[in-house]
mmCIF file with all atom_site columns, C-alpha atoms in Angstrom:
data_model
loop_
_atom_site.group_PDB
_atom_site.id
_atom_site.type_symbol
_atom_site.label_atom_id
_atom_site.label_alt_id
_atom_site.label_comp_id
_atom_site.label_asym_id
_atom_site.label_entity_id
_atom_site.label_seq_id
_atom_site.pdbx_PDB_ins_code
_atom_site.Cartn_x
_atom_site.Cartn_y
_atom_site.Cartn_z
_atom_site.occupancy
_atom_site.B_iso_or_equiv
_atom_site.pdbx_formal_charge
_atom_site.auth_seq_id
_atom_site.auth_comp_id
_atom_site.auth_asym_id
_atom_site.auth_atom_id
_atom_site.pdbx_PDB_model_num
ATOM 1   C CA . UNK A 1 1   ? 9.522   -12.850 -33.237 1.00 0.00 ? 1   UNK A CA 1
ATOM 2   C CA . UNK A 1 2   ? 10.125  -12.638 -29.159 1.00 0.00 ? 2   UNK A CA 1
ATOM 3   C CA . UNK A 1 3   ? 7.605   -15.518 -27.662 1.00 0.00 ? 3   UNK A CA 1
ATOM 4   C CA . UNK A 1 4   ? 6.907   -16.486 -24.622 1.00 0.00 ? 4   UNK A CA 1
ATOM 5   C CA . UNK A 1 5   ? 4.067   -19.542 -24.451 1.00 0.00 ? 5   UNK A CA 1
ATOM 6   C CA . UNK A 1 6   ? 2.817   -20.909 -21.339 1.00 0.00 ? 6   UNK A CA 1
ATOM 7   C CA . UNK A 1 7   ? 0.762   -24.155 -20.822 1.00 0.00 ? 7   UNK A CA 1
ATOM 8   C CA . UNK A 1 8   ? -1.286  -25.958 -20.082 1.00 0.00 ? 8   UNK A CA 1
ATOM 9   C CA . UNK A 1 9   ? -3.740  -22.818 -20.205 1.00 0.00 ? 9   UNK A CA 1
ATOM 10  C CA . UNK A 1 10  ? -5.885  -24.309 -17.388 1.00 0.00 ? 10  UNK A CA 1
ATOM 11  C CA . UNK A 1 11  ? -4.696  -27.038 -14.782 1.00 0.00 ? 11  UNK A CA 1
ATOM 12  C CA . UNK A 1 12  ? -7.369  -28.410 -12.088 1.00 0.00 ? 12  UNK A CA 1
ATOM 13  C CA . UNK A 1 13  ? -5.404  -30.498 -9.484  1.00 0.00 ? 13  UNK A CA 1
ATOM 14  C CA . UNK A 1 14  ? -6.597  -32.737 -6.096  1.00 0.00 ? 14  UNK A CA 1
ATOM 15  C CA . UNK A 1 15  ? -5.249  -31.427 -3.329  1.00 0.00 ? 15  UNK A CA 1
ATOM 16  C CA . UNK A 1 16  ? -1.882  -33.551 -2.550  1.00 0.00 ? 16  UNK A CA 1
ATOM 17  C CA . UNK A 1 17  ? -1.024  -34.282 -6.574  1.00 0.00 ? 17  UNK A CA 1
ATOM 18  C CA . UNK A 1 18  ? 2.384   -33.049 -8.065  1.00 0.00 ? 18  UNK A CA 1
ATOM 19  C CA . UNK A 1 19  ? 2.602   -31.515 -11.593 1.00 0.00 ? 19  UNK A CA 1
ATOM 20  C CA . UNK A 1 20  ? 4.458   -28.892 -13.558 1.00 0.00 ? 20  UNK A CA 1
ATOM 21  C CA . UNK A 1 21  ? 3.908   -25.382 -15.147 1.00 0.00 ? 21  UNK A CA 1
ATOM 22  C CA . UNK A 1 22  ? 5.729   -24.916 -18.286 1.00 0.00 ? 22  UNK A CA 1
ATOM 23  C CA . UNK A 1 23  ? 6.986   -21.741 -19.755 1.00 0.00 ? 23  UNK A CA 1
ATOM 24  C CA . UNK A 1 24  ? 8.909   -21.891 -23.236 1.00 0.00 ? 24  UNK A CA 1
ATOM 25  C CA . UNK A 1 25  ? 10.804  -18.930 -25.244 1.00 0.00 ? 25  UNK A CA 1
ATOM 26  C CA . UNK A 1 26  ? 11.775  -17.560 -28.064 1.00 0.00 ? 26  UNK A CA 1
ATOM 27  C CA . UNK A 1 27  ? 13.806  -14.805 -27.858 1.00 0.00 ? 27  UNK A CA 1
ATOM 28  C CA . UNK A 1 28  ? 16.834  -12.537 -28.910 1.00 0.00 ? 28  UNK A CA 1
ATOM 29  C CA . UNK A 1 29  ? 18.937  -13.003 -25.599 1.00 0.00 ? 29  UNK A CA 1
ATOM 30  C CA . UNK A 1 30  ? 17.927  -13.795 -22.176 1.00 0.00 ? 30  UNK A CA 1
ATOM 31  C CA . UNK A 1 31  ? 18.871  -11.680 -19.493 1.00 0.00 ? 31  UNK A CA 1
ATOM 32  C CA . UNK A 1 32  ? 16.306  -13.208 -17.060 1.00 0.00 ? 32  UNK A CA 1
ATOM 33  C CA . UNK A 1 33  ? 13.142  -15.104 -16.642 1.00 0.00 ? 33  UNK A CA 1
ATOM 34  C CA . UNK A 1 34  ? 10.893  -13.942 -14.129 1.00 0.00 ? 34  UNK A CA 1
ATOM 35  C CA . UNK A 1 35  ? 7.875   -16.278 -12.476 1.00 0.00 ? 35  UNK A CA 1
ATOM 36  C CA . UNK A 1 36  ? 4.539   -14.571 -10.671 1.00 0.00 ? 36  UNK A CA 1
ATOM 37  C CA . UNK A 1 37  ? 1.461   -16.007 -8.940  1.00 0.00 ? 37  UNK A CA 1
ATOM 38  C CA . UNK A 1 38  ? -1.424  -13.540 -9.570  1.00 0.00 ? 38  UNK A CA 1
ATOM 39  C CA . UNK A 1 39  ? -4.568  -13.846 -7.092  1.00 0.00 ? 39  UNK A CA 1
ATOM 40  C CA . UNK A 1 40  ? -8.161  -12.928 -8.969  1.00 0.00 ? 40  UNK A CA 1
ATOM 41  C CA . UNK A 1 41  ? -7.988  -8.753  -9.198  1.00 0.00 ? 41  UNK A CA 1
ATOM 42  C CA . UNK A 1 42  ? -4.808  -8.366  -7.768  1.00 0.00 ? 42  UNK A CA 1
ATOM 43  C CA . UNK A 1 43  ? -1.704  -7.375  -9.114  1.00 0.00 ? 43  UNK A CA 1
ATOM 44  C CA . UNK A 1 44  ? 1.113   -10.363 -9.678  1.00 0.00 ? 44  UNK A CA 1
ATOM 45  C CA . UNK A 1 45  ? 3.280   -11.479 -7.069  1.00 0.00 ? 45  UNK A CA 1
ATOM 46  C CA . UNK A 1 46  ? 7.403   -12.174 -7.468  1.00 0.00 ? 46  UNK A CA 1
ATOM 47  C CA . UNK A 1 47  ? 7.868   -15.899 -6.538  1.00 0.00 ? 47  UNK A CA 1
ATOM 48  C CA . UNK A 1 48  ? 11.610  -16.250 -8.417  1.00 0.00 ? 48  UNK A CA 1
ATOM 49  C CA . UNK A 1 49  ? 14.119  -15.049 -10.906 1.00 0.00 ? 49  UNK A CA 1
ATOM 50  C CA . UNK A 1 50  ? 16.421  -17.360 -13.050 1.00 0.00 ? 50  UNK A CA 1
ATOM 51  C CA . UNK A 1 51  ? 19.106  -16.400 -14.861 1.00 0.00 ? 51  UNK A CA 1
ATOM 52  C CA . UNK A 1 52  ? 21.333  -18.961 -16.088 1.00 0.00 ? 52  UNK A CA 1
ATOM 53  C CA . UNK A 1 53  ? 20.358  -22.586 -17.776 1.00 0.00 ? 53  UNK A CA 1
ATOM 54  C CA . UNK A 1 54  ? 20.654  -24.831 -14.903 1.00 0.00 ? 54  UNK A CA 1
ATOM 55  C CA . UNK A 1 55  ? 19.527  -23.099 -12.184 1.00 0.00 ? 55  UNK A CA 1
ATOM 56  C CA . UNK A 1 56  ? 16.763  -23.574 -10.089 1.00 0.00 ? 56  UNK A CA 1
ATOM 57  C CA . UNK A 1 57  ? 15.126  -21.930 -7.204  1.00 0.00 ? 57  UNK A CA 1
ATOM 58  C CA . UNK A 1 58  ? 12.750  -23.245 -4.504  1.00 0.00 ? 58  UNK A CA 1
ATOM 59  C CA . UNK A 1 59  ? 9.950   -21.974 -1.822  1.00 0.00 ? 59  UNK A CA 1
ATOM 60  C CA . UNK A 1 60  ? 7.599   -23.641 0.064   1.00 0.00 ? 60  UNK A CA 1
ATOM 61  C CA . UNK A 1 61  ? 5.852   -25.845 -2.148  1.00 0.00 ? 61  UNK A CA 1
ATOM 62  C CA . UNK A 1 62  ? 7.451   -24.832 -5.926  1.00 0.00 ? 62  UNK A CA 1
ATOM 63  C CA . UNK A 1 63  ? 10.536  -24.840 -7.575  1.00 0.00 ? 63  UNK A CA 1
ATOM 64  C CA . UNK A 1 64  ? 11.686  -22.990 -10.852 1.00 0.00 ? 64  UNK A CA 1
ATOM 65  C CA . UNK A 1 65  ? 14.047  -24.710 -12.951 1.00 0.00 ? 65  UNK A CA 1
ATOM 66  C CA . UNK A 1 66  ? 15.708  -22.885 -16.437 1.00 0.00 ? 66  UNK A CA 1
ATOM 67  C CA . UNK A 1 67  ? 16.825  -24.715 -19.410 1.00 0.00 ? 67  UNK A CA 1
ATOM 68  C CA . UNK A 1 68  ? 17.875  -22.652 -22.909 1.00 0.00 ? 68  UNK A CA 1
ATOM 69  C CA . UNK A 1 69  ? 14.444  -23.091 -24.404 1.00 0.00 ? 69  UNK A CA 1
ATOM 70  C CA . UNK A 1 70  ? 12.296  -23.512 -21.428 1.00 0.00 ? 70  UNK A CA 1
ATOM 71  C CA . UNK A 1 71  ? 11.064  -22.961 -17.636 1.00 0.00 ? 71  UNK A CA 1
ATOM 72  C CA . UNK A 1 72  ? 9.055   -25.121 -15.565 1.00 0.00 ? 72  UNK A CA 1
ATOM 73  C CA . UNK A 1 73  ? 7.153   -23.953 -12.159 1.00 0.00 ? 73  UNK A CA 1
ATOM 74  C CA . UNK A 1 74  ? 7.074   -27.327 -9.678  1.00 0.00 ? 74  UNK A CA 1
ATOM 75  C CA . UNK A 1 75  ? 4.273   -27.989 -7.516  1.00 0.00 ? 75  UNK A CA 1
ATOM 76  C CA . UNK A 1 76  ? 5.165   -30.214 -5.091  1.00 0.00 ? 76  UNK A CA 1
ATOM 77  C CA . UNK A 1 77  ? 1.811   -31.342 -2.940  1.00 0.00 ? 77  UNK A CA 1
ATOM 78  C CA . UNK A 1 78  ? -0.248  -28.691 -3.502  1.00 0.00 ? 78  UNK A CA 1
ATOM 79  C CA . UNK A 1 79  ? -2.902  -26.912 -1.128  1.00 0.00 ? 79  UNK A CA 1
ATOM 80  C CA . UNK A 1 80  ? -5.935  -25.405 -2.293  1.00 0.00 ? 80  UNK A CA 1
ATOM 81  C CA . UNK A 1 81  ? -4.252  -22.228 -1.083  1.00 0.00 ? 81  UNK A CA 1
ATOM 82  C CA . UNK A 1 82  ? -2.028  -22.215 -4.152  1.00 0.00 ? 82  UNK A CA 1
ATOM 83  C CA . UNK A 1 83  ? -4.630  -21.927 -6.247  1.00 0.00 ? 83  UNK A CA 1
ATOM 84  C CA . UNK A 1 84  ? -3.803  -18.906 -8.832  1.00 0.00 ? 84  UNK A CA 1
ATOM 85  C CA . UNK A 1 85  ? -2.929  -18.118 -11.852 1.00 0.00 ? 85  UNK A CA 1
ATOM 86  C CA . UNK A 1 86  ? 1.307   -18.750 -12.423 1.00 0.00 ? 86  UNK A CA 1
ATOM 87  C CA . UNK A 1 87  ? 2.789   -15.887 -15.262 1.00 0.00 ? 87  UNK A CA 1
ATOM 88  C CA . UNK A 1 88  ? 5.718   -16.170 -16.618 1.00 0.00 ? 88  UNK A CA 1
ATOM 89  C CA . UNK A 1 89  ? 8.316   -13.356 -17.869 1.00 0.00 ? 89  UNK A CA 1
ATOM 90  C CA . UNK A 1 90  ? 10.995  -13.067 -19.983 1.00 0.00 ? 90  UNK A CA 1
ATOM 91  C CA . UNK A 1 91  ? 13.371  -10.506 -20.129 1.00 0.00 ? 91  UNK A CA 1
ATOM 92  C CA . UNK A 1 92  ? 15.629  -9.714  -22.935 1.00 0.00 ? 92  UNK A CA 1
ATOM 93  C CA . UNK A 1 93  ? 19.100  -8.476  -23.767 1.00 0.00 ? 93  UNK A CA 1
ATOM 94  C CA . UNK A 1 94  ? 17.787  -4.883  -24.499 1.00 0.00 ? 94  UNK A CA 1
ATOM 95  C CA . UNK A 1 95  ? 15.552  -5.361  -21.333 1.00 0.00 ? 95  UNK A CA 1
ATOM 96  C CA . UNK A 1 96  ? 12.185  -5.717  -22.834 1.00 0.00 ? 96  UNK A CA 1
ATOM 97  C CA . UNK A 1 97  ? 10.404  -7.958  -21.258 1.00 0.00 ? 97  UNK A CA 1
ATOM 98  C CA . UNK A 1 98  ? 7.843   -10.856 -22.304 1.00 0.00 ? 98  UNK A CA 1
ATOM 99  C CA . UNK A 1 99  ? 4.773   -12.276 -20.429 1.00 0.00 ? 99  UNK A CA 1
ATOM 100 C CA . UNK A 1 100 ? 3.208   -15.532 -21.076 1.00 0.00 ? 100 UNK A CA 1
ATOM 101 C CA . UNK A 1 101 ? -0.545  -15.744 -20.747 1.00 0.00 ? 101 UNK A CA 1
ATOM 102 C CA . UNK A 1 102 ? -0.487  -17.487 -17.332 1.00 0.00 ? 102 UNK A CA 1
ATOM 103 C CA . UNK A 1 103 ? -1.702  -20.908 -16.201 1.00 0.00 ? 103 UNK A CA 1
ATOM 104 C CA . UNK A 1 104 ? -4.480  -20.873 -14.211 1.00 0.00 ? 104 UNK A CA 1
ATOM 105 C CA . UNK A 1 105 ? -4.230  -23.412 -11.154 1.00 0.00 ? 105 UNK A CA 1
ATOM 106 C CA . UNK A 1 106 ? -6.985  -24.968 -9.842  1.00 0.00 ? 106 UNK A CA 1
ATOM 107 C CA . UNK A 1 107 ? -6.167  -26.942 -6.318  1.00 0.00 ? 107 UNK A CA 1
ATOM 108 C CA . UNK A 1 108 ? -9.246  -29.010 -5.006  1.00 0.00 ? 108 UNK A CA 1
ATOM 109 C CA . UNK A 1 109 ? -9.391  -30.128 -1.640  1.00 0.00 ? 109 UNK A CA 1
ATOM 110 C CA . UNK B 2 1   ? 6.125   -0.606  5.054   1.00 0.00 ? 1   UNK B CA 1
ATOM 111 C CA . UNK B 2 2   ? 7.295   -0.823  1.616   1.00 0.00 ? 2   UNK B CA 1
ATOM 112 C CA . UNK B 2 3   ? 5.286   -1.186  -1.829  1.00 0.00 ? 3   UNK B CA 1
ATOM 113 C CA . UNK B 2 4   ? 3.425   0.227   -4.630  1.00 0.00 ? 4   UNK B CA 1
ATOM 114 C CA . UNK B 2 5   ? 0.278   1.944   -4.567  1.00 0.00 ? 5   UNK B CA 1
ATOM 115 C CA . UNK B 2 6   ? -2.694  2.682   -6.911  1.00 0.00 ? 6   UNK B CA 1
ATOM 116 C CA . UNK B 2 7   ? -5.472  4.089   -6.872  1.00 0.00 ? 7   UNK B CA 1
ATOM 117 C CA . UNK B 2 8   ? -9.017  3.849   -7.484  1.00 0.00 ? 8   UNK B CA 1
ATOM 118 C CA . UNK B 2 9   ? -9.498  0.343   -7.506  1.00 0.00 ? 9   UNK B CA 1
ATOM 119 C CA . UNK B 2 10  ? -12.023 0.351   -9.756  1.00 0.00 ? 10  UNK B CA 1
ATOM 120 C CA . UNK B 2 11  ? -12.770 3.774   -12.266 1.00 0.00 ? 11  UNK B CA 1
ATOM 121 C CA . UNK B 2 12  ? -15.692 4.171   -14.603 1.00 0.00 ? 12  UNK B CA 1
ATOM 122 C CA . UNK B 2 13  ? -15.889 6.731   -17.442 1.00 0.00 ? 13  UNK B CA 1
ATOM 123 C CA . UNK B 2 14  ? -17.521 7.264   -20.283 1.00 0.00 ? 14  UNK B CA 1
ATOM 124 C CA . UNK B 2 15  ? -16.321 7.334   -23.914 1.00 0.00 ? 15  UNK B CA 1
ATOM 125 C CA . UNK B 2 16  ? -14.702 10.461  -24.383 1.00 0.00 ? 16  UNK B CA 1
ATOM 126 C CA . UNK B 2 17  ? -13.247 11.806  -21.346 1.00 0.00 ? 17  UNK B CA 1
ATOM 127 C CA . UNK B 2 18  ? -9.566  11.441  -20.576 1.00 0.00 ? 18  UNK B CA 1
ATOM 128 C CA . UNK B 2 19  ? -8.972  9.872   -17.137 1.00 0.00 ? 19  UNK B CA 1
ATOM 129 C CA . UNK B 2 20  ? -5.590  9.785   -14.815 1.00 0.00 ? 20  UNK B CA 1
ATOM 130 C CA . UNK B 2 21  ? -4.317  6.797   -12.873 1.00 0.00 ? 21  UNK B CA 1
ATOM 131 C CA . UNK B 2 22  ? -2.357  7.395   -10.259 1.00 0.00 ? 22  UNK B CA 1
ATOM 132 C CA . UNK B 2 23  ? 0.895   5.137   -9.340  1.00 0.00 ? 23  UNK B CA 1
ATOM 133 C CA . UNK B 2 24  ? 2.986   5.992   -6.300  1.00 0.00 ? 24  UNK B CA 1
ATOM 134 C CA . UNK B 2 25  ? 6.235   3.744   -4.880  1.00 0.00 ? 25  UNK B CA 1
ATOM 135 C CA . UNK B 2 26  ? 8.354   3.885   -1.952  1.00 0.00 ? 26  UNK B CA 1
ATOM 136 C CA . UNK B 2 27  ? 10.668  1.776   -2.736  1.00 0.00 ? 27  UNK B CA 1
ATOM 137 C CA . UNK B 2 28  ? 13.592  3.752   -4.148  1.00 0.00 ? 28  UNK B CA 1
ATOM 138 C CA . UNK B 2 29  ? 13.104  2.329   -7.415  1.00 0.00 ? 29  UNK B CA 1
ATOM 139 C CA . UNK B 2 30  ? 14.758  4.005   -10.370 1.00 0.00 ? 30  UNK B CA 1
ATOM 140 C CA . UNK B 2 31  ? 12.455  2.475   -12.782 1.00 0.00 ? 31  UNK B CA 1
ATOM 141 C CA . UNK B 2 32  ? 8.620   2.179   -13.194 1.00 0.00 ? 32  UNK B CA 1
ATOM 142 C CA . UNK B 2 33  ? 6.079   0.764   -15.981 1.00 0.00 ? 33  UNK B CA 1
ATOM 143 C CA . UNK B 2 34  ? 2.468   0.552   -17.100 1.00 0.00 ? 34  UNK B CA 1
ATOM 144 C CA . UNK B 2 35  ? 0.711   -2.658  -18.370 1.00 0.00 ? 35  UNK B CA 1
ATOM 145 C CA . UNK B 2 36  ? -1.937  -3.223  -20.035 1.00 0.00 ? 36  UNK B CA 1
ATOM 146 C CA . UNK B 2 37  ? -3.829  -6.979  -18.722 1.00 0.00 ? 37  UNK B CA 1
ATOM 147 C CA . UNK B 2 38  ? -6.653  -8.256  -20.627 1.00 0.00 ? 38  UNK B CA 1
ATOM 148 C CA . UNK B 2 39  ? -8.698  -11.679 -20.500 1.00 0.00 ? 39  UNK B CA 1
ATOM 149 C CA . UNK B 2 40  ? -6.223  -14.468 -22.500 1.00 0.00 ? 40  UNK B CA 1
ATOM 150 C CA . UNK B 2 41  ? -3.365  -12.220 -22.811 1.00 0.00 ? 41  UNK B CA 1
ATOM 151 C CA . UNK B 2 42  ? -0.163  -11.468 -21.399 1.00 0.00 ? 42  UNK B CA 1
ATOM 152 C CA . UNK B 2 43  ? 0.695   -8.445  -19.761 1.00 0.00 ? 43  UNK B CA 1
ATOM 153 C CA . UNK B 2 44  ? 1.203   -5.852  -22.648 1.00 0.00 ? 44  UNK B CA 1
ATOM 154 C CA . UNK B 2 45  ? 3.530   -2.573  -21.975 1.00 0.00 ? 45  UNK B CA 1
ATOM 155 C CA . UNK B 2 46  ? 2.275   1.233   -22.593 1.00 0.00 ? 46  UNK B CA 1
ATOM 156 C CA . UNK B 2 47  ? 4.780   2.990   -20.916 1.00 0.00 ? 47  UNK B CA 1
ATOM 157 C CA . UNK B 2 48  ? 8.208   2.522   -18.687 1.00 0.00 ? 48  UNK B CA 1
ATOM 158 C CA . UNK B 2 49  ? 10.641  5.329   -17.281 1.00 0.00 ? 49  UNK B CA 1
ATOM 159 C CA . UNK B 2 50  ? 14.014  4.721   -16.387 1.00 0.00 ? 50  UNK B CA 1
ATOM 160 C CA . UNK B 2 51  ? 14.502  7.976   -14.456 1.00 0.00 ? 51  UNK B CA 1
ATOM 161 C CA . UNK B 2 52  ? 13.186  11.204  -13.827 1.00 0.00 ? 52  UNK B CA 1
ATOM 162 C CA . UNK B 2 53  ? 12.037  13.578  -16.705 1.00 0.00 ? 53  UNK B CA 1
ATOM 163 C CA . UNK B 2 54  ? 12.069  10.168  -19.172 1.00 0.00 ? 54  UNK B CA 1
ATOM 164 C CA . UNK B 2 55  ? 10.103  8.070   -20.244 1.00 0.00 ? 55  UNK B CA 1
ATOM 165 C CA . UNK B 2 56  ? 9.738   5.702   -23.172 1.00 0.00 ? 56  UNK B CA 1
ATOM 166 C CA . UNK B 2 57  ? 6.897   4.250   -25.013 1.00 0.00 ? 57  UNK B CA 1
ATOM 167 C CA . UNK B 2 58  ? 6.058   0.263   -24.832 1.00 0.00 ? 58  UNK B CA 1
ATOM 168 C CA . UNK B 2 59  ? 4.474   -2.060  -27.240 1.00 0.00 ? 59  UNK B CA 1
ATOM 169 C CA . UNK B 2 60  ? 0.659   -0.280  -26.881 1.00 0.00 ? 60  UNK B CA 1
ATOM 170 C CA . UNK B 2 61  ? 1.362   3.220   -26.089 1.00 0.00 ? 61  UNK B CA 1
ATOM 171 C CA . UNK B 2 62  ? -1.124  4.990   -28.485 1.00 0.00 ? 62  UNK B CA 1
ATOM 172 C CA . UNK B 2 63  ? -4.158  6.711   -26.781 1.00 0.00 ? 63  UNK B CA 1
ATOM 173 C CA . UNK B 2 64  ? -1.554  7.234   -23.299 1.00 0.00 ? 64  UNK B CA 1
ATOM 174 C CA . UNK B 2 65  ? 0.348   8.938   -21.715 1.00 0.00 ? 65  UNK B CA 1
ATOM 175 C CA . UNK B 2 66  ? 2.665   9.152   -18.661 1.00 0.00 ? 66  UNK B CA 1
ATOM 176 C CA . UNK B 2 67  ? 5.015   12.087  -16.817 1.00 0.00 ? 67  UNK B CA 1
ATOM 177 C CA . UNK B 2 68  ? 7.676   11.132  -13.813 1.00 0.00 ? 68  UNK B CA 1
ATOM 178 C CA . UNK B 2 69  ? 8.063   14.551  -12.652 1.00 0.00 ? 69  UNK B CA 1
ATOM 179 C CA . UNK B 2 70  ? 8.864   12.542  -9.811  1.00 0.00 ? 70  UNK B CA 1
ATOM 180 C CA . UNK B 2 71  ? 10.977  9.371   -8.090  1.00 0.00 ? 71  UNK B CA 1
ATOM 181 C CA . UNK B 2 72  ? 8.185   7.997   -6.478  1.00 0.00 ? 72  UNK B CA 1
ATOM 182 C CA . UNK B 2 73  ? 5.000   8.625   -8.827  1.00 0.00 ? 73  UNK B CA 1
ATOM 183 C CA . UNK B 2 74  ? 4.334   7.362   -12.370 1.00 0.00 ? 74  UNK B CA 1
ATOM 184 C CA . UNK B 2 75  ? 0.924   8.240   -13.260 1.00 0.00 ? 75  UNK B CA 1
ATOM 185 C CA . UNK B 2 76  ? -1.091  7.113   -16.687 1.00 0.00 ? 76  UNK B CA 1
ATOM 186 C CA . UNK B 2 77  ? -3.437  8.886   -19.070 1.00 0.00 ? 77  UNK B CA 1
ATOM 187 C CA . UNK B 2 78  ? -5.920  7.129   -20.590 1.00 0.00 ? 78  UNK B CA 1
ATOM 188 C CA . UNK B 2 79  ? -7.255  9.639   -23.451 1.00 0.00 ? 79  UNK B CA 1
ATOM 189 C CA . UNK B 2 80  ? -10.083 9.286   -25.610 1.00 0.00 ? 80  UNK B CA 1
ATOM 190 C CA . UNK B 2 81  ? -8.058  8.388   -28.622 1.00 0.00 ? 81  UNK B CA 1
ATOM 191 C CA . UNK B 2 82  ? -7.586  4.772   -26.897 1.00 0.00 ? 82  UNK B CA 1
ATOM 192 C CA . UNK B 2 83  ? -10.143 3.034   -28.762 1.00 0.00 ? 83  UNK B CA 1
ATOM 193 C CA . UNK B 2 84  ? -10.491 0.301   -26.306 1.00 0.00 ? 84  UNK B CA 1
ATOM 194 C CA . UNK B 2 85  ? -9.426  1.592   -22.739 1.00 0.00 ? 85  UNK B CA 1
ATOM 195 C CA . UNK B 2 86  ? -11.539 -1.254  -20.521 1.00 0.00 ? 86  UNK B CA 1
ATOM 196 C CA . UNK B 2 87  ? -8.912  -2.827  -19.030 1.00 0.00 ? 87  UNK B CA 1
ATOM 197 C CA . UNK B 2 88  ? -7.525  -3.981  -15.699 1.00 0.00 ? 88  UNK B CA 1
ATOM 198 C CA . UNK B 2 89  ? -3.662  -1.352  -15.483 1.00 0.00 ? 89  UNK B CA 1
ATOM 199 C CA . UNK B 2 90  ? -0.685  -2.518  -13.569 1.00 0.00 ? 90  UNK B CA 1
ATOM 200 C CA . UNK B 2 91  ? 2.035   -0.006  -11.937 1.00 0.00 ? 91  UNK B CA 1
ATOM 201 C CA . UNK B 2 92  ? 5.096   -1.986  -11.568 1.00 0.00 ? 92  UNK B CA 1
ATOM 202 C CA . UNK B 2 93  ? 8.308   -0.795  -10.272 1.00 0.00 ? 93  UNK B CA 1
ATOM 203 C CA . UNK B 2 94  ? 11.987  -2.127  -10.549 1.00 0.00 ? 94  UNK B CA 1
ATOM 204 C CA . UNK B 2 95  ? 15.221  -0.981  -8.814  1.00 0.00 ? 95  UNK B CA 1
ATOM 205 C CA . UNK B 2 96  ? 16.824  -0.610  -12.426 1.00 0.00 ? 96  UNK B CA 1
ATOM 206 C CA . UNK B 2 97  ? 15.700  -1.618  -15.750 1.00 0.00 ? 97  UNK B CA 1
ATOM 207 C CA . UNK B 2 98  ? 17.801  -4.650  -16.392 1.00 0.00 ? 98  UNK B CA 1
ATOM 208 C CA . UNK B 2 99  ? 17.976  -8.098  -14.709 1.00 0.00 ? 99  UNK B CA 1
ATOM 209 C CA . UNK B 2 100 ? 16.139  -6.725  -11.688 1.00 0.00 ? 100 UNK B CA 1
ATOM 210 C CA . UNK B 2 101 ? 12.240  -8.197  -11.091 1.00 0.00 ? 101 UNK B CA 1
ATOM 211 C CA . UNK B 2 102 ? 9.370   -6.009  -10.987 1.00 0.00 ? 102 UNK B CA 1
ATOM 212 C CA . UNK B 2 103 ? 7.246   -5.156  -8.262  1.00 0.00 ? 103 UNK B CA 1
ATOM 213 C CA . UNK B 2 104 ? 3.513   -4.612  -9.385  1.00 0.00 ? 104 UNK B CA 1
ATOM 214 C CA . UNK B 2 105 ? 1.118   -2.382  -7.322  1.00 0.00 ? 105 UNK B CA 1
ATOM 215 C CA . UNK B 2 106 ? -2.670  -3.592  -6.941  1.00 0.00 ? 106 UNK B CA 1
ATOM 216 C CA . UNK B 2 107 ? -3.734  -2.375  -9.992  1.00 0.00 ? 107 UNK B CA 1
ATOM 217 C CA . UNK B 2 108 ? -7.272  -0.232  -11.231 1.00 0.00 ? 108 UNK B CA 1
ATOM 218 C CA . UNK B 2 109 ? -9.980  -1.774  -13.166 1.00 0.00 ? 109 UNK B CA 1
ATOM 219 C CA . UNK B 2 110 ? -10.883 0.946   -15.601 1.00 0.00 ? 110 UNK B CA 1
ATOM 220 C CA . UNK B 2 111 ? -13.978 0.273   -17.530 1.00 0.00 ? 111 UNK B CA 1
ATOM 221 C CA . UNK B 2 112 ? -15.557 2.934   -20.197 1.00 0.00 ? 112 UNK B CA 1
ATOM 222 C CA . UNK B 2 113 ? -18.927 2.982   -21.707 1.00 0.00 ? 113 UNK B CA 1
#
């Protein structure tokens, strides 16, 4: 069955402290995975798209990197600003496409 | 300026009455979808059209329905044979269907007593 997991469900950070999202798959073919940040009662934002095992992308203050089983969101020095909840998507070969139940980011100052 | 819009915000019905939400892009997008977002759960899809005059159902499409009569507007019934229509509904739209990301409108907070 086509999975896409995200964790941890919840992450409270200090202001300033590094971590990682993670976003693993299971799925028949991977034409693309897709990352959003989604603001309380708003609809999600694009951040990046990865296509290829390998790549990585980078804005500001995150960076998306793809291997064959998994994705992780970056957060380098984060500001309570970032604070959000992080989905992830998969899309596959006969473009259906998977969310992931989000990680909700907590930045403290 | 560019983007997706929905509207209401926020729509309250009560059990029993169908209810429309609207969807409208100016994007030039080809394709559009519905989703479903619930507490805990990943975006689930009800509906997604490719192109005009088509349409195909998603994982959850019993109780909706959709038309594209045109380009730019998508719009979602919610009918009273959805037996659990509170829900916050996303528009998204996509310049194709493949490999291309979606763009998600605002959404509407639909909630039915």
């Amino acid at each position: 069955e086509d999975q896409v997991t995200q964790s941890p469900e919840a992450l409270r950070l200090q202001e300033g402290e590094s971590s990682s999202l993670n976003c693993s798959y299971t799925v028949s073919g991977l034409r693309g995975l897709f990352w959003y940040r989604q603001d309380p009662g708003k609809g999600p934002e694009f951040l990046f798209t990865l296509y290829s095992a390998g790549e990585e992308k980078e804005k500001e203050r995150l960076k998306a990197t793809l291997t064959k089983k998994e994705s992780f969101l970056h957060i380098t020095a984060p500001k309570p600003e970032d604070s959000a909840t992080y989905l992830c998507a998969v899309q596959m070969r006969n473009n259906d496409m998977r969310f992931g139940a989000g990680t909700r980011l907590t930045v403290k100052p | 300026d560019g983007g997706i819009t929905q509207s209401p915000k926020y729509l309250f019905r009560k059990e029993g009455q169908n209810v429309t939400l609207s969807c409208e892009q100016n994007l030039n997008h080809d394709a559009m979808y519905w989703y479903r977002q619930d507490p805990g759960q990943g975006l689930r899809l009800i509906y997604y059209s490719q192109i005009v005059n088509d349409f195909q159902k998603g994982d959850i499409a019993e109780g909706y329905s959709v038309s594209r009569e045109k380009k730019e507007s998508f719009p979602l019934t919610v009918t009273s044979a959805q037996k659990n229509p509170t829900a916050f509904y996303l528009c998204a739209s996509s310049i194709m269907a493949s490999s291309y990301e979606q763009y998600f409108g605002p959404g509407t907070r639909l909630t039915v007593t």
